[in-house]
PDB file of C-alpha atoms and ligand atoms in Angstrom:
ATOM      1  CA  MET A  77       7.583  26.501  65.185  1.00 50.00           C
ATOM      2  CA  GLU A  78       7.255  26.044  61.444  1.00 49.00           C
ATOM      3  CA  CYS A  79      10.250  26.991  59.311  1.00 58.00           C
ATOM      4  CA  ALA A  80       9.828  29.583  56.588  1.00 76.00           C
ATOM      5  CA  ALA A  81       9.422  28.089  53.108  1.00 78.00           C
ATOM      6  CA  GLY A  82      12.840  29.434  52.070  1.00 83.00           C
ATOM      7  CA  ASP A  83      14.499  27.741  55.031  1.00 93.00           C
ATOM      8  CA  VAL A  84      12.895  24.431  54.092  1.00 96.00           C
ATOM      9  CA  THR A  85      14.027  24.761  50.485  1.00 97.00           C
ATOM     10  CA  ALA A  86      17.563  25.598  51.606  1.00 97.00           C
ATOM     11  CA  TYR A  87      17.571  22.593  53.941  1.00 98.00           C
ATOM     12  CA  ILE A  88      16.296  20.233  51.215  1.00 98.00           C
ATOM     13  CA  THR A  89      19.015  21.486  48.870  1.00 98.00           C
ATOM     14  CA  SER A  90      21.671  21.146  51.581  1.00 98.00           C
ATOM     15  CA  ARG A  91      20.686  17.462  51.834  1.00 98.00           C
ATOM     16  CA  GLY A  92      21.322  17.016  48.084  1.00 98.00           C
ATOM     17  CA  LEU A  93      17.609  16.694  47.242  1.00 98.00           C
ATOM     18  CA  ASP A  94      15.526  18.471  44.599  1.00 98.00           C
ATOM     19  CA  PRO A  95      12.915  20.699  46.280  1.00 98.00           C
ATOM     20  CA  ALA A  96      10.639  20.345  43.227  1.00 98.00           C
ATOM     21  CA  LYS A  97      10.444  16.552  43.520  1.00 98.00           C
ATOM     22  CA  MET A  98       9.780  16.014  47.194  1.00 98.00           C
ATOM     23  CA  PRO A  99       7.181  13.441  48.270  1.00 98.00           C
ATOM     24  CA  ALA A 100       4.294  14.964  50.229  1.00 98.00           C
ATOM     25  CA  HIS A 101       3.520  11.844  52.226  1.00 98.00           C
ATOM     26  CA  VAL A 102       6.050   9.204  53.298  1.00 98.00           C
ATOM     27  CA  ALA A 103       4.877   6.006  54.989  1.00 98.00           C
ATOM     28  CA  ILE A 104       7.223   3.647  56.823  1.00 98.00           C
ATOM     29  CA  ILE A 105       7.032  -0.006  57.880  1.00 98.00           C
ATOM     30  CA  MET A 106       9.475   0.129  60.801  1.00 98.00           C
ATOM     31  CA  ASP A 107      10.621  -3.502  60.702  1.00 98.00           C
ATOM     32  CA  GLY A 108      13.584  -5.293  62.254  1.00 98.00           C
ATOM     33  CA  ASN A 109      13.493  -4.153  65.876  1.00 98.00           C
ATOM     34  CA  GLY A 110      13.346  -7.752  67.100  1.00 97.00           C
ATOM     35  CA  ARG A 111      16.171  -8.935  64.832  1.00 98.00           C
ATOM     36  CA  TRP A 112      18.294  -5.943  65.793  1.00 98.00           C
ATOM     37  CA  ALA A 113      17.921  -6.864  69.472  1.00 98.00           C
ATOM     38  CA  THR A 114      18.249 -10.660  69.257  1.00 97.00           C
ATOM     39  CA  SER A 115      21.343 -10.410  67.041  1.00 97.00           C
ATOM     40  CA  ARG A 116      22.909  -8.536  69.974  1.00 97.00           C
ATOM     41  CA  GLY A 117      21.702 -11.104  72.525  1.00 97.00           C
ATOM     42  CA  LYS A 118      19.185  -8.591  73.897  1.00 97.00           C
ATOM     43  CA  ASN A 119      15.470  -8.722  74.674  1.00 95.00           C
ATOM     44  CA  ARG A 120      13.211  -7.769  71.741  1.00 97.00           C
ATOM     45  CA  LEU A 121      11.830  -4.860  73.761  1.00 97.00           C
ATOM     46  CA  LEU A 122      15.237  -3.205  73.697  1.00 97.00           C
ATOM     47  CA  GLY A 123      14.911  -3.179  69.909  1.00 98.00           C
ATOM     48  CA  HIS A 124      11.569  -1.390  70.181  1.00 98.00           C
ATOM     49  CA  THR A 125      13.031   1.152  72.615  1.00 98.00           C
ATOM     50  CA  GLN A 126      15.893   1.812  70.213  1.00 98.00           C
ATOM     51  CA  GLY A 127      13.273   2.018  67.427  1.00 98.00           C
ATOM     52  CA  TYR A 128      11.509   4.765  69.330  1.00 98.00           C
ATOM     53  CA  HIS A 129      14.730   6.824  69.386  1.00 98.00           C
ATOM     54  CA  THR A 130      15.095   6.295  65.635  1.00 98.00           C
ATOM     55  CA  LEU A 131      11.489   7.349  65.117  1.00 98.00           C
ATOM     56  CA  LYS A 132      12.098  10.574  66.995  1.00 98.00           C
ATOM     57  CA  GLN A 133      14.979  11.491  64.669  1.00 98.00           C
ATOM     58  CA  ILE A 134      12.932  10.657  61.581  1.00 98.00           C
ATOM     59  CA  VAL A 135       9.930  12.721  62.685  1.00 98.00           C
ATOM     60  CA  TYR A 136      12.062  15.853  63.118  1.00 98.00           C
ATOM     61  CA  GLU A 137      13.991  15.240  59.900  1.00 98.00           C
ATOM     62  CA  SER A 138      10.690  14.817  58.015  1.00 98.00           C
ATOM     63  CA  ASN A 139       9.526  18.132  59.437  1.00 98.00           C
ATOM     64  CA  ARG A 140      12.791  19.867  58.474  1.00 98.00           C
ATOM     65  CA  LEU A 141      12.385  18.475  54.946  1.00 98.00           C
ATOM     66  CA  GLY A 142       8.931  20.031  54.751  1.00 98.00           C
ATOM     67  CA  LEU A 143       7.022  16.767  54.253  1.00 98.00           C
ATOM     68  CA  SER A 144       3.262  17.178  54.704  1.00 98.00           C
ATOM     69  CA  CYS A 145       2.786  13.807  56.314  1.00 98.00           C
ATOM     70  CA  LEU A 146       4.711  10.901  57.812  1.00 98.00           C
ATOM     71  CA  THR A 147       2.746   7.728  58.590  1.00 98.00           C
ATOM     72  CA  VAL A 148       4.474   4.987  60.593  1.00 98.00           C
ATOM     73  CA  TYR A 149       3.312   1.439  61.292  1.00 98.00           C
ATOM     74  CA  ALA A 150       3.705   1.252  65.079  1.00 98.00           C
ATOM     75  CA  PHE A 151       1.385  -1.653  65.943  1.00 98.00           C
ATOM     76  CA  SER A 152      -0.666  -3.827  63.606  1.00 98.00           C
ATOM     77  CA  THR A 153      -3.956  -5.621  64.211  1.00 97.00           C
ATOM     78  CA  GLU A 154      -1.867  -8.828  63.998  1.00 96.00           C
ATOM     79  CA  ASN A 155       0.733  -7.729  66.574  1.00 97.00           C
ATOM     80  CA  TRP A 156      -1.648  -8.751  69.421  1.00 98.00           C
ATOM     81  CA  ARG A 157      -0.524 -12.330  68.662  1.00 97.00           C
ATOM     82  CA  ARG A 158       2.934 -11.618  70.127  1.00 97.00           C
ATOM     83  CA  SER A 159       3.784 -12.542  73.715  1.00 96.00           C
ATOM     84  CA  GLY A 160       1.982 -10.679  76.481  1.00 97.00           C
ATOM     85  CA  ASP A 161       5.330  -9.249  77.584  1.00 96.00           C
ATOM     86  CA  GLU A 162       6.081  -7.802  74.160  1.00 97.00           C
ATOM     87  CA  VAL A 163       2.559  -6.419  73.606  1.00 98.00           C
ATOM     88  CA  GLY A 164       2.461  -4.923  77.108  1.00 98.00           C
ATOM     89  CA  GLY A 165       5.967  -3.518  76.665  1.00 98.00           C
ATOM     90  CA  LEU A 166       5.035  -1.880  73.369  1.00 98.00           C
ATOM     91  CA  MET A 167       1.868  -0.327  74.843  1.00 98.00           C
ATOM     92  CA  THR A 168       3.876   1.053  77.775  1.00 98.00           C
ATOM     93  CA  LEU A 169       6.615   2.321  75.454  1.00 98.00           C
ATOM     94  CA  MET A 170       4.101   4.157  73.268  1.00 98.00           C
ATOM     95  CA  LEU A 171       2.380   5.667  76.309  1.00 98.00           C
ATOM     96  CA  GLU A 172       5.646   6.829  77.886  1.00 98.00           C
ATOM     97  CA  ALA A 173       6.925   8.125  74.550  1.00 98.00           C
ATOM     98  CA  MET A 174       3.807  10.225  73.965  1.00 98.00           C
ATOM     99  CA  ARG A 175       4.050  11.646  77.472  1.00 98.00           C
ATOM    100  CA  ALA A 176       7.767  12.382  77.081  1.00 98.00           C
ATOM    101  CA  GLU A 177       7.576  13.915  73.606  1.00 98.00           C
ATOM    102  CA  ILE A 178       4.359  15.901  73.481  1.00 98.00           C
ATOM    103  CA  GLU A 179       5.774  19.271  74.574  1.00 98.00           C
ATOM    104  CA  GLU A 180       8.653  19.144  72.070  1.00 98.00           C
ATOM    105  CA  LEU A 181       6.270  18.062  69.323  1.00 98.00           C
ATOM    106  CA  ILE A 182       4.092  21.082  70.113  1.00 98.00           C
ATOM    107  CA  GLN A 183       7.123  23.417  70.256  1.00 98.00           C
ATOM    108  CA  THR A 184       8.145  22.188  66.809  1.00 98.00           C
ATOM    109  CA  GLY A 185       4.655  22.614  65.372  1.00 98.00           C
ATOM    110  CA  ILE A 186       4.052  18.930  64.620  1.00 98.00           C
ATOM    111  CA  ARG A 187       0.500  17.595  64.390  1.00 98.00           C
ATOM    112  CA  VAL A 188      -0.148  14.159  65.901  1.00 98.00           C
ATOM    113  CA  ARG A 189      -2.726  11.876  64.301  1.00 98.00           C
ATOM    114  CA  VAL A 190      -3.661   8.248  64.803  1.00 98.00           C
ATOM    115  CA  SER A 191      -5.044   5.677  62.348  1.00 98.00           C
ATOM    116  CA  GLY A 192      -6.454   2.402  63.599  1.00 98.00           C
ATOM    117  CA  ARG A 193      -9.007   0.772  65.893  1.00 98.00           C
ATOM    118  CA  LEU A 194      -8.349   2.961  68.915  1.00 97.00           C
ATOM    119  CA  ALA A 195     -11.256   1.591  70.965  1.00 96.00           C
ATOM    120  CA  GLU A 196      -9.294  -1.657  71.497  1.00 97.00           C
ATOM    121  CA  LEU A 197      -6.214   0.073  72.965  1.00 98.00           C
ATOM    122  CA  PRO A 198      -5.572   0.407  76.712  1.00 98.00           C
ATOM    123  CA  GLN A 199      -7.537   3.372  78.025  1.00 98.00           C
ATOM    124  CA  ASP A 200      -4.490   5.378  79.199  1.00 98.00           C
ATOM    125  CA  LEU A 201      -2.780   5.102  75.807  1.00 98.00           C
ATOM    126  CA  ARG A 202      -5.992   5.913  73.954  1.00 98.00           C
ATOM    127  CA  GLU A 203      -6.532   9.017  76.088  1.00 98.00           C
ATOM    128  CA  GLU A 204      -2.920  10.160  75.664  1.00 98.00           C
ATOM    129  CA  LEU A 205      -3.182   9.803  71.876  1.00 98.00           C
ATOM    130  CA  GLN A 206      -6.520  11.634  71.786  1.00 98.00           C
ATOM    131  CA  ALA A 207      -5.075  14.439  73.937  1.00 98.00           C
ATOM    132  CA  ALA A 208      -2.018  14.705  71.656  1.00 98.00           C
ATOM    133  CA  HIS A 209      -4.309  14.913  68.646  1.00 98.00           C
ATOM    134  CA  HIS A 210      -6.450  17.560  70.318  1.00 98.00           C
ATOM    135  CA  ARG A 211      -3.471  19.677  71.435  1.00 98.00           C
ATOM    136  CA  THR A 212      -1.671  19.695  68.076  1.00 98.00           C
ATOM    137  CA  GLN A 213      -4.302  19.946  65.358  1.00 97.00           C
ATOM    138  CA  HIS A 214      -4.020  23.699  64.931  1.00 98.00           C
ATOM    139  CA  LEU A 215      -0.233  23.561  64.413  1.00 98.00           C
ATOM    140  CA  PRO A 216       1.376  24.279  61.039  1.00 97.00           C
ATOM    141  CA  GLY A 217       4.005  21.546  60.633  1.00 97.00           C
ATOM    142  CA  LEU A 218       4.318  17.907  59.662  1.00 98.00           C
ATOM    143  CA  ILE A 219       1.339  15.603  60.219  1.00 98.00           C
ATOM    144  CA  PHE A 220       2.806  12.711  62.203  1.00 98.00           C
ATOM    145  CA  ASN A 221       0.319   9.888  61.713  1.00 98.00           C
ATOM    146  CA  LEU A 222       0.739   6.868  63.966  1.00 98.00           C
ATOM    147  CA  ALA A 223      -0.821   3.658  62.666  1.00 98.00           C
ATOM    148  CA  ILE A 224      -1.643   1.856  65.912  1.00 98.00           C
ATOM    149  CA  ASN A 225      -3.846  -1.239  66.083  1.00 98.00           C
ATOM    150  CA  TYR A 226      -3.973  -0.638  62.350  1.00 98.00           C
ATOM    151  CA  GLY A 227      -4.716  -3.195  59.645  1.00 98.00           C
ATOM    152  CA  GLY A 228      -5.312  -2.403  55.985  1.00 98.00           C
ATOM    153  CA  ARG A 229      -8.046  -5.036  55.750  1.00 98.00           C
ATOM    154  CA  ALA A 230      -9.644  -3.870  59.014  1.00 98.00           C
ATOM    155  CA  GLU A 231      -9.661  -0.323  57.627  1.00 98.00           C
ATOM    156  CA  VAL A 232     -11.529  -1.440  54.495  1.00 98.00           C
ATOM    157  CA  VAL A 233     -13.930  -3.530  56.613  1.00 98.00           C
ATOM    158  CA  ASP A 234     -14.609  -0.511  58.840  1.00 98.00           C
ATOM    159  CA  ALA A 235     -15.207   1.711  55.798  1.00 98.00           C
ATOM    160  CA  VAL A 236     -17.585  -0.805  54.200  1.00 98.00           C
ATOM    161  CA  THR A 237     -19.419  -1.251  57.510  1.00 98.00           C
ATOM    162  CA  ALA A 238     -19.910   2.514  57.847  1.00 98.00           C
ATOM    163  CA  ILE A 239     -21.199   2.727  54.275  1.00 98.00           C
ATOM    164  CA  CYS A 240     -23.607  -0.217  54.782  1.00 97.00           C
ATOM    165  CA  ARG A 241     -24.962   1.500  57.893  1.00 98.00           C
ATOM    166  CA  LYS A 242     -25.670   4.655  55.892  1.00 98.00           C
ATOM    167  CA  VAL A 243     -27.357   2.615  53.143  1.00 97.00           C
ATOM    168  CA  ALA A 244     -29.557   0.905  55.786  1.00 97.00           C
ATOM    169  CA  GLU A 245     -30.435   4.320  57.209  1.00 98.00           C
ATOM    170  CA  GLY A 246     -31.390   5.567  53.744  1.00 97.00           C
ATOM    171  CA  LYS A 247     -28.570   8.162  53.689  1.00 98.00           C
ATOM    172  CA  LEU A 248     -26.819   6.482  50.748  1.00 97.00           C
ATOM    173  CA  THR A 249     -27.831   4.101  47.979  1.00 97.00           C
ATOM    174  CA  GLU A 250     -25.902   1.369  46.191  1.00 95.00           C
ATOM    175  CA  ASN A 251     -25.455   3.788  43.282  1.00 97.00           C
ATOM    176  CA  ASP A 252     -23.403   6.112  45.503  1.00 97.00           C
ATOM    177  CA  VAL A 253     -20.691   3.500  46.037  1.00 96.00           C
ATOM    178  CA  ASN A 254     -17.508   4.356  44.182  1.00 97.00           C
ATOM    179  CA  GLU A 255     -13.785   4.819  44.952  1.00 97.00           C
ATOM    180  CA  ASP A 256     -14.253   8.341  46.285  1.00 97.00           C
ATOM    181  CA  LEU A 257     -16.946   7.174  48.711  1.00 98.00           C
ATOM    182  CA  ILE A 258     -14.809   4.327  50.043  1.00 98.00           C
ATOM    183  CA  HIS A 259     -11.838   6.686  50.344  1.00 97.00           C
ATOM    184  CA  ALA A 260     -14.010   9.126  52.297  1.00 98.00           C
ATOM    185  CA  HIS A 261     -14.727   6.412  54.873  1.00 98.00           C
ATOM    186  CA  LEU A 262     -11.099   5.400  55.518  1.00 98.00           C
ATOM    187  CA  TYR A 263      -9.433   6.385  58.814  1.00 97.00           C
ATOM    188  CA  SER A 264      -7.662   9.492  57.453  1.00 96.00           C
ATOM    189  CA  PRO A 265      -9.510  10.576  54.305  1.00 97.00           C
ATOM    190  CA  ASP A 266      -8.002  14.062  54.376  1.00 96.00           C
ATOM    191  CA  LEU A 267      -4.426  12.825  53.963  1.00 97.00           C
ATOM    192  CA  PRO A 268      -2.910  12.411  50.503  1.00 97.00           C
ATOM    193  CA  ASP A 269      -1.987   8.857  49.517  1.00 98.00           C
ATOM    194  CA  PRO A 270       1.651   8.064  50.363  1.00 98.00           C
ATOM    195  CA  ASP A 271       4.017   8.941  47.528  1.00 98.00           C
ATOM    196  CA  LEU A 272       6.777   6.835  49.024  1.00 98.00           C
ATOM    197  CA  LEU A 273       6.533   3.688  51.146  1.00 98.00           C
ATOM    198  CA  ILE A 274       9.729   2.708  52.939  1.00 98.00           C
ATOM    199  CA  ARG A 275      10.214  -0.710  54.515  1.00 98.00           C
ATOM    200  CA  THR A 276      13.231  -1.473  56.662  1.00 98.00           C
ATOM    201  CA  ALA A 277      14.850  -4.864  57.380  1.00 98.00           C
ATOM    202  CA  GLY A 278      14.577  -6.162  53.850  1.00 97.00           C
ATOM    203  CA  GLU A 279      11.249  -8.011  53.638  1.00 96.00           C
ATOM    204  CA  LEU A 280       9.435  -7.577  50.298  1.00 97.00           C
ATOM    205  CA  ARG A 281       5.821  -7.422  51.488  1.00 97.00           C
ATOM    206  CA  LEU A 282       3.149  -4.941  52.607  1.00 97.00           C
ATOM    207  CA  SER A 283       2.127  -6.779  55.806  1.00 97.00           C
ATOM    208  CA  ASN A 284      -1.417  -5.354  55.721  1.00 98.00           C
ATOM    209  CA  PHE A 285      -0.223  -1.716  55.755  1.00 98.00           C
ATOM    210  CA  LEU A 286      -2.232   0.969  53.916  1.00 98.00           C
ATOM    211  CA  LEU A 287      -3.561  -1.503  51.331  1.00 98.00           C
ATOM    212  CA  TRP A 288      -5.917   1.005  49.718  1.00 98.00           C
ATOM    213  CA  GLU A 289      -3.706   4.067  50.012  1.00 98.00           C
ATOM    214  CA  THR A 290      -0.489   2.569  48.559  1.00 98.00           C
ATOM    215  CA  ALA A 291      -2.050   1.624  45.201  1.00 97.00           C
ATOM    216  CA  TYR A 292       0.399   3.961  43.405  1.00 96.00           C
ATOM    217  CA  SER A 293       3.074   4.489  46.045  1.00 98.00           C
ATOM    218  CA  GLU A 294       6.708   4.058  45.114  1.00 98.00           C
ATOM    219  CA  ILE A 295       8.261   1.370  47.311  1.00 98.00           C
ATOM    220  CA  TYR A 296      11.763   1.534  48.771  1.00 98.00           C
ATOM    221  CA  VAL A 297      13.114  -1.422  50.744  1.00 98.00           C
ATOM    222  CA  THR A 298      16.350  -1.172  52.689  1.00 98.00           C
ATOM    223  CA  PRO A 299      18.129  -4.030  54.481  1.00 98.00           C
ATOM    224  CA  VAL A 300      18.843  -1.686  57.395  1.00 98.00           C
ATOM    225  CA  CYS A 301      16.926  -2.657  60.551  1.00 98.00           C
ATOM    226  CA  TRP A 302      14.748   0.129  61.934  1.00 98.00           C
ATOM    227  CA  PRO A 303      16.943   0.883  64.987  1.00 98.00           C
ATOM    228  CA  ASP A 304      19.846   1.615  62.586  1.00 98.00           C
ATOM    229  CA  PHE A 305      17.764   3.716  60.180  1.00 98.00           C
ATOM    230  CA  ASP A 306      18.669   7.399  60.389  1.00 98.00           C
ATOM    231  CA  PRO A 307      18.025  10.739  58.659  1.00 98.00           C
ATOM    232  CA  ASP A 308      20.724  10.019  56.052  1.00 98.00           C
ATOM    233  CA  THR A 309      18.968   6.763  55.122  1.00 98.00           C
ATOM    234  CA  LEU A 310      15.682   8.655  54.811  1.00 98.00           C
ATOM    235  CA  VAL A 311      17.385  11.124  52.474  1.00 98.00           C
ATOM    236  CA  LEU A 312      18.763   8.190  50.421  1.00 98.00           C
ATOM    237  CA  ALA A 313      15.234   6.785  50.071  1.00 98.00           C
ATOM    238  CA  ILE A 314      13.864  10.168  48.960  1.00 98.00           C
ATOM    239  CA  SER A 315      16.770  10.596  46.554  1.00 98.00           C
ATOM    240  CA  ASP A 316      15.895   7.213  45.008  1.00 98.00           C
ATOM    241  CA  PHE A 317      12.239   8.296  44.833  1.00 98.00           C
ATOM    242  CA  GLN A 318      13.260  11.453  42.973  1.00 98.00           C
ATOM    243  CA  ARG A 319      14.775   9.304  40.208  1.00 96.00           C
ATOM    244  CA  ARG A 320      11.562   7.307  39.652  1.00 94.00           C
ATOM    245  CA  THR A 321       9.083   7.984  36.836  1.00 90.00           C
ATOM    246  CA  ARG A 322       5.555   7.711  38.168  1.00 89.00           C
ATOM    247  CA  LYS A 323       3.026   6.527  35.615  1.00 87.00           C
ATOM    248  CA  PHE A 324      -0.239   6.042  37.516  1.00 88.00           C
ATOM    249  CA  GLY A 325      -1.342   3.480  34.930  1.00 84.00           C
ATOM    250  CA  THR A 326      -0.689   5.630  31.862  1.00 84.00           C
ATOM    251  CA  VAL A 327       1.810   4.715  29.153  1.00 78.00           C
ATOM    252  CA  VAL A 328       4.287   7.501  29.857  1.00 66.00           C
ATOM    253  CA  GLU A 329       3.840  10.234  32.371  1.00 55.00           C
ATOM    254  CA  GLU A 330       6.851  12.113  33.605  1.00 55.00           C
ATOM    255  CA  ALA A 331       4.942  13.010  36.748  1.00 51.00           C
ATOM    256  CA  LEU A 332       8.084  13.878  38.662  1.00 51.00           C
ATOM    257  CA  SER A 333       9.813  15.905  35.989  1.00 51.00           C
TER     258      SER A 333
HETATM  259  C1  FPP B 211       8.437  -4.306  63.879  1.00 53.14           C
HETATM  260  O1  FPP B 211       9.654  -4.922  64.210  1.00 53.14           O
HETATM  261  C2  FPP B 211       8.167  -3.211  64.796  1.00 53.14           C
HETATM  262  C3  FPP B 211       7.079  -3.131  65.603  1.00 53.14           C
HETATM  263  C4  FPP B 211       6.025  -4.176  65.621  1.00 53.14           C
HETATM  264  C5  FPP B 211       6.904  -2.025  66.573  1.00 53.14           C
HETATM  265  C6  FPP B 211       7.411  -0.698  66.106  1.00 53.14           C
HETATM  266  C7  FPP B 211       7.416   0.221  67.247  1.00 53.14           C
HETATM  267  C8  FPP B 211       8.359   1.176  67.460  1.00 53.14           C
HETATM  268  C9  FPP B 211       9.427   1.504  66.510  1.00 53.14           C
HETATM  269  C10 FPP B 211       8.288   2.004  68.681  1.00 53.14           C
HETATM  270  C11 FPP B 211       7.172   2.965  68.453  1.00 53.14           C
HETATM  271  C12 FPP B 211       7.183   4.044  69.408  1.00 53.14           C
HETATM  272  C13 FPP B 211       6.264   5.002  69.372  1.00 53.14           C
HETATM  273  C14 FPP B 211       6.377   6.135  70.262  1.00 53.14           C
HETATM  274  C15 FPP B 211       5.140   4.975  68.431  1.00 53.14           C
HETATM  275  P1  FPP B 211       9.651  -6.457  64.605  1.00 53.14           P
HETATM  276  O2  FPP B 211       9.532  -6.547  66.070  1.00 53.14           O
HETATM  277  O3  FPP B 211       8.578  -7.180  63.850  1.00 53.14           O
HETATM  278  O4  FPP B 211      11.064  -6.895  64.118  1.00 53.14           O
HETATM  279  P2  FPP B 211      11.490  -8.369  63.643  1.00 53.14           P
HETATM  280  O5  FPP B 211      10.774  -8.636  62.352  1.00 53.14           O
HETATM  281  O6  FPP B 211      12.968  -8.265  63.471  1.00 53.14           O
HETATM  282  O7  FPP B 211      11.097  -9.324  64.736  1.00 53.14           O
END
């Protein structure tokens, strides 16, 4: 179950990191599975399978480091445009992974969450994710938030739609609309915004990931493809984050010091 606070601090220090400057929420665009596979003459799905094994390592490392939340981009609203084989393979992989990992996640105290349009997922996957959420919410460890059938624009559209409905019902008025209200209607309003956004495989774009929530996130891009990412690379990204000065729009704010 959850490590004692002293154990977490000792672990952070053993990894060469400053316990006082840890990000609470790390978000990751797990890119490069396809390139990793095709550069080895393999089917793209093998890259996703290898990516799942990487993800497992990163979830447990994030928990050991005492992060509050890890959000990963597992399937975007645009990924449906891929071949039927790849989409079907990814859905099956996610289903089998949830079934295979749930007991160890519970043993470790990790809470599973999902962000995205779940209603459009295959029923078996949706039910497995809902069961994982239900079985882990009382646990004390890392919140492992899977962005599945997630799009940043879709999330804003869904929030605005929910607000419009409440205005039509007379529960809200136009004067109630502000940033806090929109935030409250996002998929996971209780999570802090990501402090650090990591993207693997070198592309310098957001690809419709957490558009609202990453307004002030620090961005770290590594050329390493996701299947080759590992706990040491995560520590490197956090170490880089610890050297940043966060300003949040002010002239000088040594927010991390
Ligand atoms: C992007 O790489 C990756 C994805 C679209 C899927 C990510 C999924 C996993 C890592 C497996 C998730 C498993 C669980 C249990 C959630 P890409 O295919 O776009 O790579 P490319 O840009 O090189 O083609």
